[in-house]
């Protein structure tokens, strides 16, 4: 909508971004996420001036990240690249950026997870995070549409939640993305096309200590009606290659548990 035009841009202070994780890519984004702790909803706001004026991207500042946060934030970058790549919207430049971002995460996240002091891996993951956030201007999808309400209602880590629902979403979208994922697999050196890529995601998650499903993540007594309603209202839904409905979104949530 046009809500962003109603903000007085003259009183918005410039932002200097100093990222200390490598996943979200907020340092190159024009969006912010607000969590309403009373309604347990996440709202995404956009404005050109949310884009930082200055970015200090120093991988030394990410060396102290614990392995679990390294894994979760790294898989957030992977999810950004994957969903941008799979989005049906037209943005050829985003495709190339997303593909290379996937390659960087595939190559360097396991290294950063294994050795937090690996400065080359840390630096490459900072690049991947920025690339993912640039790429997802093309669109996101069901991974984020599911992850946002789960995080808001159950206080789960966003990137880790993305990783947990990634395989169910890949299967959900298979008919629309199988050929495209096959191209990505070839670029990434993964054999077996879609099936090989799907298996790779599961193996990567396991190697990073990511829970196998939402139940293992600690999501209990979920209000499925509320989750479905919130997911369908999430702006990420519009970028999914398969149309999301109340019925198939519920099925997707159930598969993620």
PDB file of N, CA and C in Angstrom, residues 149-193:
ATOM      1  N   UNK A 149       4.430 -16.465  11.976  1.00  0.00           N
ATOM      2  CA  UNK A 149       3.479 -16.684  13.075  1.00  0.00           C
ATOM      3  C   UNK A 149       3.981 -17.665  14.129  1.00  0.00           C
ATOM      4  N   UNK A 150       4.742 -18.671  13.722  1.00  0.00           N
ATOM      5  CA  UNK A 150       5.289 -19.605  14.712  1.00  0.00           C
ATOM      6  C   UNK A 150       6.204 -18.861  15.673  1.00  0.00           C
ATOM      7  N   UNK A 151       7.072 -18.020  15.128  1.00  0.00           N
ATOM      8  CA  UNK A 151       7.979 -17.247  15.972  1.00  0.00           C
ATOM      9  C   UNK A 151       7.255 -16.281  16.873  1.00  0.00           C
ATOM     10  N   UNK A 152       6.218 -15.631  16.334  1.00  0.00           N
ATOM     11  CA  UNK A 152       5.477 -14.651  17.124  1.00  0.00           C
ATOM     12  C   UNK A 152       4.692 -15.310  18.252  1.00  0.00           C
ATOM     13  N   UNK A 153       4.114 -16.479  17.988  1.00  0.00           N
ATOM     14  CA  UNK A 153       3.256 -17.139  18.977  1.00  0.00           C
ATOM     15  C   UNK A 153       4.022 -18.045  19.936  1.00  0.00           C
ATOM     16  N   UNK A 154       5.170 -18.558  19.492  1.00  0.00           N
ATOM     17  CA  UNK A 154       5.891 -19.540  20.308  1.00  0.00           C
ATOM     18  C   UNK A 154       7.328 -19.141  20.607  1.00  0.00           C
ATOM     19  N   UNK A 155       7.705 -17.936  20.215  1.00  0.00           N
ATOM     20  CA  UNK A 155       9.020 -17.371  20.561  1.00  0.00           C
ATOM     21  C   UNK A 155      10.173 -18.266  20.106  1.00  0.00           C
ATOM     22  N   UNK A 156      10.059 -18.799  18.911  1.00  0.00           N
ATOM     23  CA  UNK A 156      11.143 -19.612  18.361  1.00  0.00           C
ATOM     24  C   UNK A 156      12.115 -18.727  17.590  1.00  0.00           C
ATOM     25  N   UNK A 157      13.338 -19.215  17.421  1.00  0.00           N
ATOM     26  CA  UNK A 157      14.331 -18.467  16.652  1.00  0.00           C
ATOM     27  C   UNK A 157      13.932 -18.478  15.177  1.00  0.00           C
ATOM     28  N   UNK A 158      13.924 -17.294  14.566  1.00  0.00           N
ATOM     29  CA  UNK A 158      13.388 -17.161  13.210  1.00  0.00           C
ATOM     30  C   UNK A 158      14.130 -18.026  12.193  1.00  0.00           C
ATOM     31  N   UNK A 159      15.443 -17.893  12.129  1.00  0.00           N
ATOM     32  CA  UNK A 159      16.198 -18.644  11.136  1.00  0.00           C
ATOM     33  C   UNK A 159      16.110 -20.141  11.344  1.00  0.00           C
ATOM     34  N   UNK A 160      16.132 -20.567  12.604  1.00  0.00           N
ATOM     35  CA  UNK A 160      16.006 -21.992  12.906  1.00  0.00           C
ATOM     36  C   UNK A 160      14.639 -22.507  12.482  1.00  0.00           C
ATOM     37  N   UNK A 161      13.603 -21.704  12.716  1.00  0.00           N
ATOM     38  CA  UNK A 161      12.256 -22.094  12.295  1.00  0.00           C
ATOM     39  C   UNK A 161      12.180 -22.209  10.779  1.00  0.00           C
ATOM     40  N   UNK A 162      12.802 -21.272  10.081  1.00  0.00           N
ATOM     41  CA  UNK A 162      12.867 -21.367   8.619  1.00  0.00           C
ATOM     42  C   UNK A 162      13.468 -22.700   8.186  1.00  0.00           C
ATOM     43  N   UNK A 163      14.558 -23.079   8.837  1.00  0.00           N
ATOM     44  CA  UNK A 163      15.232 -24.327   8.481  1.00  0.00           C
ATOM     45  C   UNK A 163      14.340 -25.536   8.740  1.00  0.00           C
ATOM     46  N   UNK A 164      13.601 -25.510   9.847  1.00  0.00           N
ATOM     47  CA  UNK A 164      12.746 -26.637  10.220  1.00  0.00           C
ATOM     48  C   UNK A 164      11.632 -26.861   9.192  1.00  0.00           C
ATOM     49  N   UNK A 165      11.040 -25.778   8.687  1.00  0.00           N
ATOM     50  CA  UNK A 165       9.914 -25.930   7.751  1.00  0.00           C
ATOM     51  C   UNK A 165      10.371 -26.000   6.291  1.00  0.00           C
ATOM     52  N   UNK A 166      11.670 -25.918   6.049  1.00  0.00           N
ATOM     53  CA  UNK A 166      12.173 -25.824   4.668  1.00  0.00           C
ATOM     54  C   UNK A 166      11.845 -27.060   3.837  1.00  0.00           C
ATOM     55  N   UNK A 167      12.091 -28.250   4.369  1.00  0.00           N
ATOM     56  CA  UNK A 167      11.800 -29.457   3.591  1.00  0.00           C
ATOM     57  C   UNK A 167      10.302 -29.630   3.322  1.00  0.00           C
ATOM     58  N   UNK A 168       9.420 -29.447   4.318  1.00  0.00           N
ATOM     59  CA  UNK A 168       7.991 -29.529   4.008  1.00  0.00           C
ATOM     60  C   UNK A 168       7.553 -28.536   2.933  1.00  0.00           C
ATOM     61  N   UNK A 169       8.120 -27.328   2.957  1.00  0.00           N
ATOM     62  CA  UNK A 169       7.750 -26.333   1.946  1.00  0.00           C
ATOM     63  C   UNK A 169       8.285 -26.726   0.574  1.00  0.00           C
ATOM     64  N   UNK A 170       9.497 -27.251   0.518  1.00  0.00           N
ATOM     65  CA  UNK A 170      10.022 -27.728  -0.762  1.00  0.00           C
ATOM     66  C   UNK A 170       9.096 -28.787  -1.367  1.00  0.00           C
ATOM     67  N   UNK A 171       8.655 -29.718  -0.552  1.00  0.00           N
ATOM     68  CA  UNK A 171       7.756 -30.769  -1.029  1.00  0.00           C
ATOM     69  C   UNK A 171       6.416 -30.171  -1.468  1.00  0.00           C
ATOM     70  N   UNK A 172       5.924 -29.206  -0.708  1.00  0.00           N
ATOM     71  CA  UNK A 172       4.663 -28.523  -1.003  1.00  0.00           C
ATOM     72  C   UNK A 172       4.730 -27.826  -2.367  1.00  0.00           C
ATOM     73  N   UNK A 173       5.870 -27.228  -2.666  1.00  0.00           N
ATOM     74  CA  UNK A 173       6.033 -26.440  -3.892  1.00  0.00           C
ATOM     75  C   UNK A 173       6.595 -27.240  -5.066  1.00  0.00           C
ATOM     76  N   UNK A 174       6.844 -28.515  -4.872  1.00  0.00           N
ATOM     77  CA  UNK A 174       7.618 -29.296  -5.847  1.00  0.00           C
ATOM     78  C   UNK A 174       7.130 -29.147  -7.289  1.00  0.00           C
ATOM     79  N   UNK A 175       5.838 -29.249  -7.514  1.00  0.00           N
ATOM     80  CA  UNK A 175       5.318 -29.215  -8.885  1.00  0.00           C
ATOM     81  C   UNK A 175       5.684 -27.926  -9.607  1.00  0.00           C
ATOM     82  N   UNK A 176       5.811 -26.844  -8.856  1.00  0.00           N
ATOM     83  CA  UNK A 176       6.081 -25.541  -9.464  1.00  0.00           C
ATOM     84  C   UNK A 176       7.565 -25.221  -9.572  1.00  0.00           C
ATOM     85  N   UNK A 177       8.401 -25.910  -8.788  1.00  0.00           N
ATOM     86  CA  UNK A 177       9.813 -25.506  -8.712  1.00  0.00           C
ATOM     87  C   UNK A 177      10.788 -26.614  -9.092  1.00  0.00           C
ATOM     88  N   UNK A 178      10.293 -27.780  -9.460  1.00  0.00           N
ATOM     89  CA  UNK A 178      11.187 -28.924  -9.668  1.00  0.00           C
ATOM     90  C   UNK A 178      12.265 -28.625 -10.708  1.00  0.00           C
ATOM     91  N   UNK A 179      11.882 -28.040 -11.838  1.00  0.00           N
ATOM     92  CA  UNK A 179      12.874 -27.747 -12.871  1.00  0.00           C
ATOM     93  C   UNK A 179      13.877 -26.712 -12.384  1.00  0.00           C
ATOM     94  N   UNK A 180      13.368 -25.674 -11.737  1.00  0.00           N
ATOM     95  CA  UNK A 180      14.244 -24.597 -11.267  1.00  0.00           C
ATOM     96  C   UNK A 180      15.228 -25.103 -10.214  1.00  0.00           C
ATOM     97  N   UNK A 181      14.749 -25.937  -9.305  1.00  0.00           N
ATOM     98  CA  UNK A 181      15.644 -26.507  -8.295  1.00  0.00           C
ATOM     99  C   UNK A 181      16.676 -27.428  -8.951  1.00  0.00           C
ATOM    100  N   UNK A 182      16.282 -28.074 -10.036  1.00  0.00           N
ATOM    101  CA  UNK A 182      17.243 -28.888 -10.777  1.00  0.00           C
ATOM    102  C   UNK A 182      18.395 -28.049 -11.310  1.00  0.00           C
ATOM    103  N   UNK A 183      18.083 -26.857 -11.820  1.00  0.00           N
ATOM    104  CA  UNK A 183      19.142 -25.954 -12.287  1.00  0.00           C
ATOM    105  C   UNK A 183      20.046 -25.543 -11.125  1.00  0.00           C
ATOM    106  N   UNK A 184      19.419 -25.228  -9.987  1.00  0.00           N
ATOM    107  CA  UNK A 184      20.203 -24.823  -8.815  1.00  0.00           C
ATOM    108  C   UNK A 184      21.115 -25.956  -8.360  1.00  0.00           C
ATOM    109  N   UNK A 185      20.593 -27.172  -8.373  1.00  0.00           N
ATOM    110  CA  UNK A 185      21.394 -28.323  -7.955  1.00  0.00           C
ATOM    111  C   UNK A 185      22.633 -28.466  -8.829  1.00  0.00           C
ATOM    112  N   UNK A 186      22.449 -28.277 -10.125  1.00  0.00           N
ATOM    113  CA  UNK A 186      23.590 -28.377 -11.039  1.00  0.00           C
ATOM    114  C   UNK A 186      24.636 -27.319 -10.709  1.00  0.00           C
ATOM    115  N   UNK A 187      24.187 -26.101 -10.432  1.00  0.00           N
ATOM    116  CA  UNK A 187      25.119 -25.021 -10.104  1.00  0.00           C
ATOM    117  C   UNK A 187      25.853 -25.297  -8.795  1.00  0.00           C
ATOM    118  N   UNK A 188      25.133 -25.896  -7.843  1.00  0.00           N
ATOM    119  CA  UNK A 188      25.693 -26.140  -6.514  1.00  0.00           C
ATOM    120  C   UNK A 188      26.499 -27.435  -6.434  1.00  0.00           C
ATOM    121  N   UNK A 189      26.525 -28.199  -7.511  1.00  0.00           N
ATOM    122  CA  UNK A 189      27.257 -29.461  -7.490  1.00  0.00           C
ATOM    123  C   UNK A 189      26.545 -30.555  -6.727  1.00  0.00           C
ATOM    124  N   UNK A 190      25.224 -30.481  -6.682  1.00  0.00           N
ATOM    125  CA  UNK A 190      24.412 -31.488  -5.999  1.00  0.00           C
ATOM    126  C   UNK A 190      23.808 -32.410  -7.051  1.00  0.00           C
ATOM    127  N   UNK A 191      24.027 -33.696  -6.931  1.00  0.00           N
ATOM    128  CA  UNK A 191      23.482 -34.650  -7.895  1.00  0.00           C
ATOM    129  C   UNK A 191      22.041 -35.002  -7.541  1.00  0.00           C
ATOM    130  N   UNK A 192      21.257 -35.340  -8.576  1.00  0.00           N
ATOM    131  CA  UNK A 192      19.911 -35.847  -8.330  1.00  0.00           C
ATOM    132  C   UNK A 192      18.800 -34.838  -8.468  1.00  0.00           C
ATOM    133  N   UNK A 193      19.086 -33.660  -8.995  1.00  0.00           N
ATOM    134  CA  UNK A 193      18.030 -32.683  -9.233  1.00  0.00           C
ATOM    135  C   UNK A 193      17.286 -32.301  -7.970  1.00  0.00           C
TER     136      UNK A 193
END
